[in-house]
XYZ file of C-alpha atoms in Angstrom:
685
model
C 0.000 0.000 0.000
C 2.828 2.309 0.778
C 4.340 1.337 -2.507
C 1.121 2.278 -4.360
C 0.993 5.631 -2.622
C 4.575 6.216 -3.489
C 3.818 5.508 -7.168
C 0.770 7.775 -7.213
C 2.677 10.547 -5.577
C 5.442 10.093 -8.005
C 3.093 10.196 -10.959
C 1.253 13.241 -9.704
C 4.487 15.073 -9.039
C 5.761 14.108 -12.497
C 2.728 15.583 -14.252
C 2.542 18.684 -12.098
C 6.136 19.541 -12.560
C 5.484 19.561 -16.348
C 8.820 17.949 -17.148
C 9.415 16.351 -20.561
C 8.104 12.831 -20.615
C 10.795 10.634 -22.074
C 9.261 7.383 -20.941
C 6.205 5.301 -21.606
C 2.847 6.932 -20.839
C -0.252 4.873 -20.326
C -2.547 4.515 -23.276
C -5.218 7.180 -23.494
C -7.936 4.593 -23.863
C -6.915 3.137 -20.499
C -7.044 6.567 -18.893
C -10.592 7.079 -20.118
C -11.856 3.709 -18.892
C -14.607 3.979 -16.259
C -13.260 2.170 -13.220
C -15.093 1.014 -10.165
C -14.296 3.470 -7.306
C -13.915 0.590 -4.900
C -11.403 -1.099 -7.156
C -7.844 -1.025 -5.943
C -6.756 0.001 -9.386
C -8.828 3.166 -9.230
C -6.806 6.104 -8.096
C -6.057 9.738 -8.694
C -3.422 8.907 -11.300
C -6.306 8.100 -13.669
C -8.113 11.362 -13.135
C -7.044 14.171 -15.528
C -8.116 16.869 -13.153
C -6.162 15.206 -10.369
C -3.091 15.188 -12.600
C -3.240 18.926 -13.108
C -4.812 19.793 -9.856
C -8.354 20.394 -8.652
C -10.800 22.598 -10.499
C -10.620 23.564 -14.183
C -7.482 22.475 -16.029
C -4.802 25.118 -16.146
C -2.401 24.705 -19.081
C -0.615 28.021 -18.841
C 2.541 26.609 -17.348
C 2.305 23.134 -18.818
C 3.982 22.055 -22.072
C 2.311 19.409 -24.289
C 3.953 16.069 -24.355
C 3.478 12.800 -26.201
C 0.543 10.824 -24.862
C -1.168 13.777 -23.174
C -4.972 13.226 -22.975
C -6.937 14.739 -25.822
C -9.033 16.953 -23.516
C -5.847 18.722 -22.496
C -4.553 18.886 -26.046
C -7.774 20.651 -27.040
C -6.941 23.265 -24.439
C -3.549 23.785 -26.039
C -4.973 23.946 -29.595
C -6.971 27.028 -28.739
C -3.878 29.023 -27.851
C -2.867 31.692 -30.383
C 0.563 30.255 -31.009
C -1.066 27.028 -32.248
C -4.286 28.378 -33.734
C -2.786 31.135 -35.915
C -0.232 28.925 -37.799
C -2.970 26.388 -38.376
C -5.299 28.977 -39.888
C -2.468 30.460 -41.974
C -1.676 27.017 -43.419
C -5.356 26.405 -44.166
C -5.790 29.637 -46.099
C -2.478 29.147 -47.867
C -3.741 25.750 -49.032
C -7.003 27.277 -50.250
C -5.146 30.047 -52.073
C -2.755 27.551 -53.656
C -5.626 25.416 -54.953
C -7.424 28.468 -56.361
C -4.191 29.688 -57.929
C -3.580 26.277 -59.497
C -7.120 26.216 -60.918
C -6.724 29.753 -62.267
C -3.362 28.897 -63.834
C -4.834 25.777 -65.447
C -7.761 27.747 -66.874
C -5.399 30.466 -68.098
C -3.088 27.978 -69.797
C -6.048 26.324 -71.518
C -7.408 29.715 -72.567
C -4.171 30.955 -74.094
C -2.983 27.646 -75.539
C -3.256 27.351 -79.319
C -5.271 24.486 -80.730
C -3.231 21.314 -80.948
C -2.334 20.164 -84.445
C -4.522 17.299 -85.549
C -3.103 14.093 -87.032
C -3.656 15.265 -90.617
C -1.639 18.408 -89.836
C 1.150 16.890 -87.770
C 2.886 14.799 -90.426
C 3.125 13.880 -94.102
C 0.654 11.854 -96.138
C 1.736 9.040 -98.452
C -0.464 8.344 -101.485
C -0.462 4.770 -102.785
C -1.801 3.602 -106.116
C -3.074 0.280 -104.799
C -2.546 -1.764 -107.961
C 1.119 -0.759 -108.197
C 2.517 -0.848 -104.657
C 3.071 -4.506 -103.749
C 1.713 -7.800 -105.094
C 1.225 -10.417 -102.368
C -0.361 -13.251 -104.383
C 1.836 -13.349 -107.529
C -0.916 -12.302 -109.957
C 0.993 -9.210 -111.100
C -1.372 -6.742 -109.416
C -0.743 -4.834 -106.223
C -3.258 -5.516 -103.472
C -4.326 -4.613 -99.943
C -2.263 -7.324 -98.294
C 0.768 -6.042 -100.187
C 0.287 -2.607 -98.610
C 0.058 -4.221 -95.186
C 3.306 -6.110 -95.808
C 5.109 -2.802 -96.437
C 3.848 -0.778 -93.486
C 7.208 -1.055 -91.729
C 8.822 0.708 -94.675
C 6.194 3.458 -94.556
C 6.931 4.078 -90.875
C 10.634 4.596 -91.697
C 9.529 7.596 -93.763
C 7.910 9.163 -90.645
C 4.583 9.137 -92.479
C 1.455 9.878 -90.418
C -1.282 9.118 -92.963
C -1.625 6.438 -95.638
C -3.848 7.455 -98.562
C -4.904 4.628 -100.876
C -6.634 5.022 -104.215
C -9.854 3.379 -105.378
C -10.178 -0.326 -104.527
C -13.947 -0.738 -104.969
C -15.449 -3.430 -107.162
C -15.234 -2.039 -110.683
C -14.297 -2.689 -114.268
C -11.004 -1.663 -115.810
C -12.592 1.390 -117.384
C -11.003 4.683 -116.364
C -8.524 2.970 -114.045
C -11.214 1.482 -111.789
C -13.118 4.731 -111.309
C -16.323 3.233 -112.728
C -17.536 1.562 -109.548
C -19.946 -1.388 -109.680
C -20.446 -1.644 -105.919
C -19.207 0.926 -103.391
C -19.482 -1.569 -100.536
C -17.361 -4.331 -102.050
C -13.618 -4.815 -102.495
C -12.625 -5.670 -106.051
C -11.290 -9.262 -106.037
C -8.125 -8.072 -107.752
C -7.231 -6.257 -104.500
C -8.387 -8.903 -102.035
C -11.339 -9.341 -99.715
C -13.168 -7.287 -97.115
C -11.271 -9.253 -94.485
C -8.009 -8.108 -96.098
C -9.221 -4.527 -95.852
C -10.208 -4.895 -92.207
C -6.803 -6.417 -91.440
C -5.109 -3.512 -93.230
C -7.064 -0.943 -91.207
C -6.150 -2.697 -87.956
C -2.472 -2.978 -88.937
C -2.302 0.708 -89.919
C -3.785 1.757 -86.600
C -1.451 -0.581 -84.717
C 1.458 1.298 -86.296
C 0.052 4.594 -85.045
C -0.889 5.636 -88.585
C -4.149 6.875 -90.102
C -5.924 5.760 -93.277
C -7.830 7.826 -95.830
C -9.406 6.411 -98.985
C -10.541 7.726 -102.361
C -14.209 8.205 -103.118
C -15.737 9.564 -106.333
C -19.461 10.059 -105.689
C -20.252 11.722 -109.025
C -20.857 8.579 -111.084
C -20.995 4.785 -111.080
C -20.307 2.051 -113.589
C -23.074 1.259 -116.080
C -22.912 -2.245 -114.544
C -23.945 -0.938 -111.115
C -27.260 -2.342 -109.881
C -28.637 1.192 -109.497
C -28.133 1.879 -113.198
C -29.661 -1.417 -114.242
C -32.756 -0.637 -112.178
C -32.836 2.940 -113.454
C -32.711 1.998 -117.128
C -35.658 -0.326 -116.444
C -37.537 2.426 -114.555
C -37.654 0.368 -111.358
C -39.230 2.217 -108.414
C -37.221 4.988 -106.795
C -34.200 4.178 -108.984
C -35.957 5.591 -112.067
C -34.406 9.025 -111.471
C -31.111 7.968 -109.899
C -29.340 9.095 -113.081
C -29.801 12.015 -115.480
C -32.077 10.983 -118.319
C -33.428 13.088 -121.181
C -35.223 12.446 -124.408
C -33.039 12.562 -127.492
C -33.264 11.622 -131.137
C -31.675 8.377 -132.275
C -31.806 7.529 -135.961
C -29.800 5.010 -137.951
C -27.412 4.440 -135.081
C -26.697 8.149 -134.706
C -27.586 10.025 -131.513
C -28.680 13.639 -131.690
C -28.060 14.827 -128.107
C -30.200 17.349 -126.212
C -27.407 19.953 -126.243
C -23.700 20.498 -126.926
C -22.387 19.407 -123.519
C -19.116 17.482 -123.812
C -17.435 14.679 -121.896
C -14.086 15.326 -120.213
C -12.630 12.778 -122.640
C -14.187 14.488 -125.653
C -17.328 14.176 -127.797
C -20.885 14.375 -126.522
C -21.592 13.670 -122.879
C -24.941 12.073 -123.834
C -25.329 8.408 -124.720
C -28.453 6.681 -126.001
C -29.630 3.680 -123.987
C -31.380 0.962 -125.978
C -33.303 -0.296 -122.949
C -34.811 2.948 -121.678
C -34.883 4.619 -125.096
C -33.474 7.829 -123.643
C -30.063 9.455 -123.386
C -28.170 9.457 -120.104
C -25.566 12.029 -119.124
C -21.917 11.164 -118.422
C -19.163 13.654 -117.609
C -16.507 10.994 -118.224
C -16.748 7.803 -120.300
C -20.070 6.381 -121.469
C -19.497 3.452 -119.091
C -19.685 5.960 -116.186
C -23.176 7.500 -116.024
C -23.554 10.506 -113.711
C -25.731 10.170 -110.630
C -28.608 12.614 -110.215
C -27.670 14.501 -107.040
C -30.835 16.565 -107.231
C -32.590 13.388 -106.104
C -32.658 13.221 -102.238
C -32.571 9.412 -102.413
C -29.214 9.560 -104.192
C -27.797 11.860 -101.530
C -29.025 9.473 -98.841
C -27.378 6.512 -100.627
C -24.032 8.329 -100.708
C -24.387 9.266 -97.040
C -24.901 5.613 -96.137
C -21.829 4.593 -98.158
C -19.723 7.160 -96.269
C -21.058 5.797 -92.985
C -20.311 2.235 -94.092
C -16.606 2.887 -94.572
C -16.311 5.080 -91.493
C -17.752 2.211 -89.460
C -15.007 0.032 -90.956
C -12.476 2.305 -89.260
C -11.217 4.551 -92.065
C -10.017 7.924 -90.794
C -11.114 10.050 -93.724
C -11.839 10.457 -97.402
C -10.449 12.134 -100.453
C -13.540 13.182 -102.420
C -12.765 13.570 -106.112
C -14.561 15.208 -109.058
C -16.890 17.172 -106.784
C -17.258 20.057 -109.230
C -19.250 17.705 -111.481
C -21.901 16.748 -108.894
C -24.599 19.040 -110.308
C -25.583 20.259 -113.755
C -27.935 23.087 -114.690
C -31.590 22.062 -114.779
C -32.030 23.696 -118.160
C -30.428 22.206 -121.264
C -28.963 25.367 -122.786
C -25.820 24.965 -124.844
C -22.542 25.926 -123.224
C -20.653 28.821 -124.777
C -17.829 28.042 -127.202
C -14.364 29.318 -126.369
C -13.963 30.232 -130.045
C -17.343 31.589 -131.052
C -16.432 31.507 -134.740
C -15.746 27.771 -134.699
C -18.272 25.615 -136.542
C -20.416 24.013 -133.764
C -20.243 20.526 -135.295
C -16.434 20.596 -134.959
C -16.496 21.398 -131.229
C -15.592 17.999 -129.767
C -12.816 18.668 -127.249
C -13.626 19.502 -123.644
C -11.386 22.575 -123.674
C -13.386 24.114 -126.524
C -16.333 24.999 -124.274
C -16.830 27.174 -121.195
C -18.363 24.746 -118.690
C -20.661 27.169 -116.926
C -23.631 24.771 -116.830
C -21.915 21.466 -115.986
C -19.463 22.362 -113.197
C -19.683 24.105 -109.807
C -23.409 24.748 -109.910
C -25.376 26.493 -107.177
C -26.095 23.922 -104.464
C -23.010 21.825 -105.115
C -21.255 23.079 -102.000
C -24.369 22.329 -99.941
C -23.899 18.685 -100.900
C -20.219 18.837 -99.931
C -21.204 20.280 -96.548
C -23.608 17.405 -96.049
C -20.644 15.032 -96.509
C -18.821 16.981 -93.807
C -21.796 16.766 -91.445
C -21.985 13.002 -91.913
C -18.304 12.647 -91.090
C -18.610 14.916 -88.060
C -20.972 12.375 -86.512
C -18.012 9.990 -86.372
C -15.551 12.605 -85.095
C -17.049 12.948 -81.624
C -14.917 10.236 -80.105
C -11.703 11.779 -78.679
C -8.735 11.208 -80.930
C -10.853 9.923 -83.817
C -11.341 13.025 -85.923
C -12.331 12.100 -89.489
C -10.456 13.960 -92.214
C -12.084 15.301 -95.358
C -10.065 16.294 -98.400
C -11.358 17.336 -101.809
C -9.852 17.142 -105.272
C -10.987 19.757 -107.744
C -8.639 19.379 -110.680
C -8.852 22.132 -113.253
C -10.597 24.607 -110.987
C -9.291 28.158 -110.643
C -7.485 29.045 -107.423
C -10.454 31.110 -106.202
C -12.939 28.276 -106.830
C -10.595 25.797 -105.173
C -10.453 27.893 -102.004
C -14.236 27.710 -101.614
C -13.838 24.034 -100.677
C -12.339 25.171 -97.358
C -15.840 26.379 -96.504
C -17.118 29.611 -95.022
C -16.052 31.242 -91.721
C -18.730 29.391 -89.735
C -19.501 26.529 -92.125
C -16.796 23.921 -92.546
C -16.284 21.846 -95.675
C -12.956 20.185 -96.430
C -10.060 20.259 -94.014
C -8.225 21.235 -97.153
C -8.647 20.888 -100.903
C -5.649 18.989 -102.255
C -3.077 21.359 -103.727
C -1.687 19.764 -106.876
C -0.308 22.927 -108.477
C 3.311 21.886 -107.845
C 2.466 18.617 -109.612
C 1.775 20.579 -112.785
C 5.124 22.377 -112.977
C 6.802 21.162 -116.139
C 10.001 23.184 -115.989
C 12.156 24.220 -113.026
C 12.110 27.904 -112.169
C 12.364 29.853 -108.959
C 9.683 32.270 -110.138
C 7.220 29.539 -111.118
C 7.624 27.812 -107.734
C 7.219 31.167 -106.004
C 3.973 31.851 -107.907
C 2.480 28.510 -106.848
C 3.350 29.122 -103.193
C 2.125 32.701 -102.966
C -1.057 32.088 -104.990
C -2.123 29.466 -102.444
C -1.032 31.342 -99.315
C -2.508 34.681 -100.395
C -5.881 33.198 -101.395
C -6.265 30.713 -98.540
C -8.910 31.784 -95.974
C -7.545 32.972 -92.648
C -6.848 30.211 -90.160
C -6.985 27.389 -92.718
C -4.282 24.794 -93.286
C -2.244 24.469 -96.523
C -0.859 21.357 -98.183
C 1.629 20.589 -100.935
C 2.017 17.643 -103.302
C 4.559 17.103 -106.056
C 2.931 14.179 -107.854
C -0.060 11.902 -108.217
C -1.537 9.065 -110.290
C -2.617 11.397 -113.093
C 0.544 13.523 -113.259
C 3.908 12.939 -114.874
C 6.400 11.832 -112.249
C 8.740 14.422 -110.788
C 11.914 12.946 -112.266
C 10.421 12.754 -115.765
C 8.873 16.210 -115.512
C 11.703 18.293 -114.058
C 14.760 16.052 -114.114
C 16.514 13.772 -111.657
C 18.539 16.537 -110.012
C 15.371 18.332 -108.875
C 13.899 15.436 -106.886
C 15.728 16.323 -103.665
C 15.077 20.033 -103.907
C 11.337 19.514 -104.461
C 11.141 17.183 -101.468
C 13.004 19.795 -99.432
C 10.516 22.408 -100.612
C 7.344 20.589 -99.511
C 8.818 19.618 -96.128
C 9.833 23.185 -95.275
C 6.692 24.994 -96.450
C 3.906 25.502 -93.884
C 1.250 22.793 -93.998
C 1.000 19.091 -94.782
C 3.453 17.543 -97.280
C 1.965 14.830 -99.510
C 4.110 12.269 -101.328
C 3.062 10.020 -104.190
C 4.604 6.560 -103.780
C 8.054 6.300 -105.375
C 8.760 10.047 -105.362
C 10.899 9.534 -102.264
C 13.368 7.483 -104.324
C 13.042 9.440 -107.566
C 11.082 6.954 -109.683
C 10.428 8.042 -113.268
C 7.650 7.418 -115.762
C 7.807 4.225 -117.766
C 8.157 4.746 -121.518
C 5.602 2.228 -122.752
C 2.527 0.510 -121.354
C 1.239 -2.931 -122.342
C -2.353 -2.232 -121.287
C -5.001 -1.634 -123.932
C -6.792 1.572 -122.977
C -8.786 3.901 -125.189
C -8.490 7.131 -123.179
C -5.830 9.194 -121.457
C -3.201 6.482 -121.833
C -0.538 8.976 -120.771
C -1.539 8.687 -117.133
C -0.571 4.997 -117.152
C 3.106 5.884 -117.296
C 3.157 7.280 -113.740
C 1.466 4.178 -112.312
C 4.296 1.694 -112.798
C 5.137 -0.832 -110.026
C 7.003 0.350 -106.949
C 10.721 -0.392 -107.163
C 11.696 -2.259 -104.001
C 14.943 -3.972 -104.996
C 16.931 -5.157 -108.012
C 15.361 -8.613 -108.171
C 12.887 -9.727 -110.829
C 10.015 -7.238 -111.310
C 11.835 -4.812 -108.980
C 10.624 -6.844 -105.988
C 7.051 -5.748 -106.704
C 5.799 -9.217 -107.634
C 7.034 -12.799 -107.643
C 4.696 -13.578 -110.525
C 5.680 -14.132 -114.133
C 4.234 -10.796 -115.266
C 3.083 -7.442 -113.884
C 0.064 -5.403 -114.960
C 2.438 -2.640 -116.096
C 6.136 -3.060 -116.870
C 8.686 -1.871 -114.334
C 10.954 1.025 -115.174
C 14.246 0.149 -116.843
C 16.249 1.905 -114.102
C 14.972 -0.235 -111.225
C 18.393 -1.915 -110.763
C 19.814 1.352 -109.406
C 16.680 3.266 -108.360
C 15.082 1.157 -105.648
C 14.517 1.157 -101.897
C 17.106 -1.495 -101.001
C 19.925 0.319 -102.787
C 19.068 3.782 -101.525
C 18.618 2.878 -97.876
C 22.328 1.968 -97.741
C 23.542 5.067 -99.603
C 24.224 8.070 -97.327
C 23.563 10.564 -100.154
C 20.491 8.951 -101.691
C 17.138 10.612 -102.291
C 15.566 8.214 -99.775
C 18.029 9.137 -97.011
C 17.425 12.859 -97.515
C 13.676 12.274 -97.545
C 13.889 10.504 -94.181
C 16.030 13.300 -92.724
C 13.596 15.941 -93.980
C 10.559 14.146 -92.571
C 12.317 13.716 -89.221
C 13.240 17.405 -89.120
C 9.649 18.329 -89.971
C 8.371 16.154 -87.106
C 10.748 17.547 -84.485
C 10.942 21.271 -85.247
C 8.282 23.730 -84.097
C 9.666 26.195 -86.636
C 8.432 23.946 -89.454
C 5.156 22.771 -87.952
C 3.909 26.016 -86.349
C 6.177 28.806 -87.523
C 5.813 31.810 -89.798
C 6.696 31.609 -93.488
C 8.410 34.726 -94.873
C 9.635 34.860 -98.451
C 12.693 36.952 -99.202
C 13.077 36.827 -102.954
C 12.746 34.751 -106.075
C 14.046 34.890 -109.613
C 14.384 32.473 -112.499
C 17.093 30.640 -110.594
C 16.352 30.538 -106.893
C 13.796 31.058 -104.176
C 14.519 32.017 -100.566
C 12.277 32.003 -97.503
C 12.466 31.665 -93.731
C 10.585 29.748 -91.033
C 10.484 31.379 -87.605
C 8.444 31.356 -84.401
C 7.941 33.981 -81.679
C 9.839 32.968 -78.569
C 12.456 30.939 -80.422
C 15.498 33.040 -81.258
C 16.463 30.707 -84.051
C 15.577 30.824 -87.749
C 15.615 28.394 -90.648
C 16.550 29.991 -93.947
C 15.805 27.953 -97.063
C 17.802 28.669 -100.210
C 16.684 26.543 -103.188
C 18.275 26.845 -106.602
C 16.162 25.753 -109.588
C 18.395 27.349 -112.210
C 22.045 27.501 -113.127
C 24.860 27.634 -110.580
C 24.801 30.940 -108.738
C 26.549 32.963 -106.029
C 24.338 34.626 -103.409
C 25.168 37.378 -100.913
C 22.772 36.756 -98.035
C 24.191 39.715 -96.077
C 22.652 42.074 -98.615
C 19.209 40.568 -98.127
C 19.162 40.024 -94.347
C 21.033 42.713 -92.456
C 21.167 40.906 -89.118
C 22.251 37.498 -90.393
C 25.576 36.323 -88.897
C 28.666 36.209 -91.065
C 28.786 32.454 -90.757
C 25.746 30.190 -90.455
C 25.318 26.465 -90.038
C 23.958 24.168 -92.747
C 21.264 22.121 -91.004
C 20.488 20.039 -94.111
C 21.610 20.075 -97.715
C 20.554 18.207 -100.832
C 24.240 17.306 -100.895
C 24.511 15.489 -97.574
C 28.284 16.011 -97.467
C 27.630 19.688 -96.621
C 25.237 19.097 -93.709
C 26.634 20.403 -90.416
C 29.191 22.668 -92.076
C 29.193 26.459 -91.993
C 29.004 28.883 -94.909
C 30.038 32.505 -95.309
C 26.840 34.499 -95.824
C 28.685 37.005 -98.013
C 29.137 34.341 -100.677
C 26.943 31.232 -100.763
C 27.549 29.091 -103.836
C 24.662 26.926 -105.053
C 24.891 24.363 -107.808
C 21.947 23.762 -110.123
C 19.271 21.800 -108.280
C 20.922 22.354 -104.896
C 19.029 23.304 -101.757
C 20.183 24.366 -98.295
C 18.460 24.670 -94.941
C 20.534 27.234 -93.038
C 20.162 27.805 -89.300
C 21.171 30.848 -87.275
C 20.263 32.685 -84.064
C 18.606 36.098 -84.016
C 16.126 38.108 -81.951
C 15.088 40.271 -84.882
C 12.521 38.015 -86.611
C 11.430 39.014 -90.092
C 7.663 38.718 -89.582
C 7.815 41.458 -86.909
C 9.513 43.890 -89.285
C 7.422 46.399 -91.215
C 9.258 45.688 -94.473
C 8.097 42.061 -94.409
C 4.541 42.661 -93.208
C 2.970 41.586 -96.517
C 5.461 38.813 -97.191
C 4.857 36.619 -94.163
C 2.111 34.070 -93.571
C 1.105 31.830 -90.690
C -1.668 29.243 -90.664
C -2.026 28.495 -86.966
C -0.279 31.192 -84.990
C 1.510 30.293 -81.797
C 4.314 31.633 -79.623
C 6.782 29.700 -77.532
C 7.635 30.338 -73.876
C 11.130 29.208 -73.015
C 10.456 29.652 -69.285
C 7.375 27.424 -69.167
C 8.271 25.343 -72.228
C 4.773 25.747 -73.659
C 3.069 27.240 -76.690
C 0.579 30.068 -76.232
C -1.640 32.030 -78.598
C -1.719 35.537 -77.075
C 1.313 36.784 -78.965
């Protein structure tokens, strides 16, 4: 008992003295336990008030220690020295959260729109029948494209664009479609297509496909029903009465086919003439019929549901014709009307770009927008309007608040038939000056219906043209084989009765120097391979440090990694018959790319005279002659050989687009500025 008293006294003294407790203190739960007063264990050491003394607890002279009862700790927490820091920390936390939210909102508000996938990298156009044959029948196919996807990724391509593969006859290079929902057996099966889509997406690539809604094949079921006046299909095509005597058709008017002669053909079954803008095997659909528009909408939806990422809509200017049948005006009004048989001999005011045509194009856009709601799955829409003026072409971008195409394909560089700095300059400025504000440009140097670059301009201009399209603002588009400098074949062994010249640019892709250039293991190919395939092929060029393929890969990599090329300003300095010069620059980056491209004879340029603040020596970032890359040149005297191009790089704070003298010579599609401090892009420049 004396021992217990001694312990209690000791404990009480210990607490009252307020000394630091360095030992074990009984658990708080034990202290709070209700004990029987008669129990020997019950004592004053378990009473908080007893610990601190009788009456209300007094904590003025007591310091908190580990294990102190919570009732006492609450007394301490109310003291100013504990309460004020706690409140300060609370409000600091609130302020920090609000500041973080405000900063996030501000960053979102000032951030420029991210580049979409069709803006962020080059497109690669493949003529399906000529890329790779997987089944030894001499024709390229869908599985062949899938087999070569690894090669396409080495080019840093973002989008694969494949030409028409629908079930069709050979007429007009498979543009007379018999069934828009079927794969032509020559290219494979629907399963092959689905596998190709999946493989493309697995590689991180996108897929767009050709679609010509203007006409079908005369073997299409719709036409067969229409010529027999079957139900709603009766008016799916454009029919008119015409005279037909002794095997000779007297058409309703003088309208001409693109391929020449009358665009009206008499049908023996229906006993009327049907209208065709192209060959007689390709009757035009009647887009003034709502049922036709609905059919086309469903076809678009069909392929979008298959996973395609967009379309290239071709021949859209032909969708509508004037309701009246008035003759079109002759270019040469004195020419005898019966001798007017060529398409170029008429002004096509009643058969192209009619009122309401763009409403139909917008309906295509609206259909595709329904499939663009899923994050990261925006569906691209491109249009081809060959032969249109630059002002009519720009209308396909849409109106300020009504979107049509993401861009109409720009094939003006594909039409250049002789190298000239001035001619290249005119193509660039005509597009940039006419393009609606905020829209996105694109550049292509070739295509299935154009003479190949090497055959058109010459072998030495392949590299410089590839350098051009990769350093201009916008999306570069490459026709298969242009990256290695393929040329047109000289002869074709295919019996065609129209526009045979376009066959020569569709020859098989040259993969290696084996039989058939590695395109096919079969005994024949649908078109002959070019005679130079032993030296101009992928296998040879991928091992040559100065090959066209190597430079193409370096250019595409530079385009992917440099903000100056993807988001920067374009400012042109000068052009003449020989050369063209322009810069790419971005606010916030004190570094400039200067492109100097020589399309004429060898020349000596004094860059100091043109750009006052350019350093005396600048670095060559890339050159069409890879031996020069990484070297420095004296800006007082830059020597350029014929067909040579340089990408020069130098530091400066005095950017050209901010100078008054260059105000009308600089363009930007999607303006952005760079913050070096935050390492972000912002739009409030």
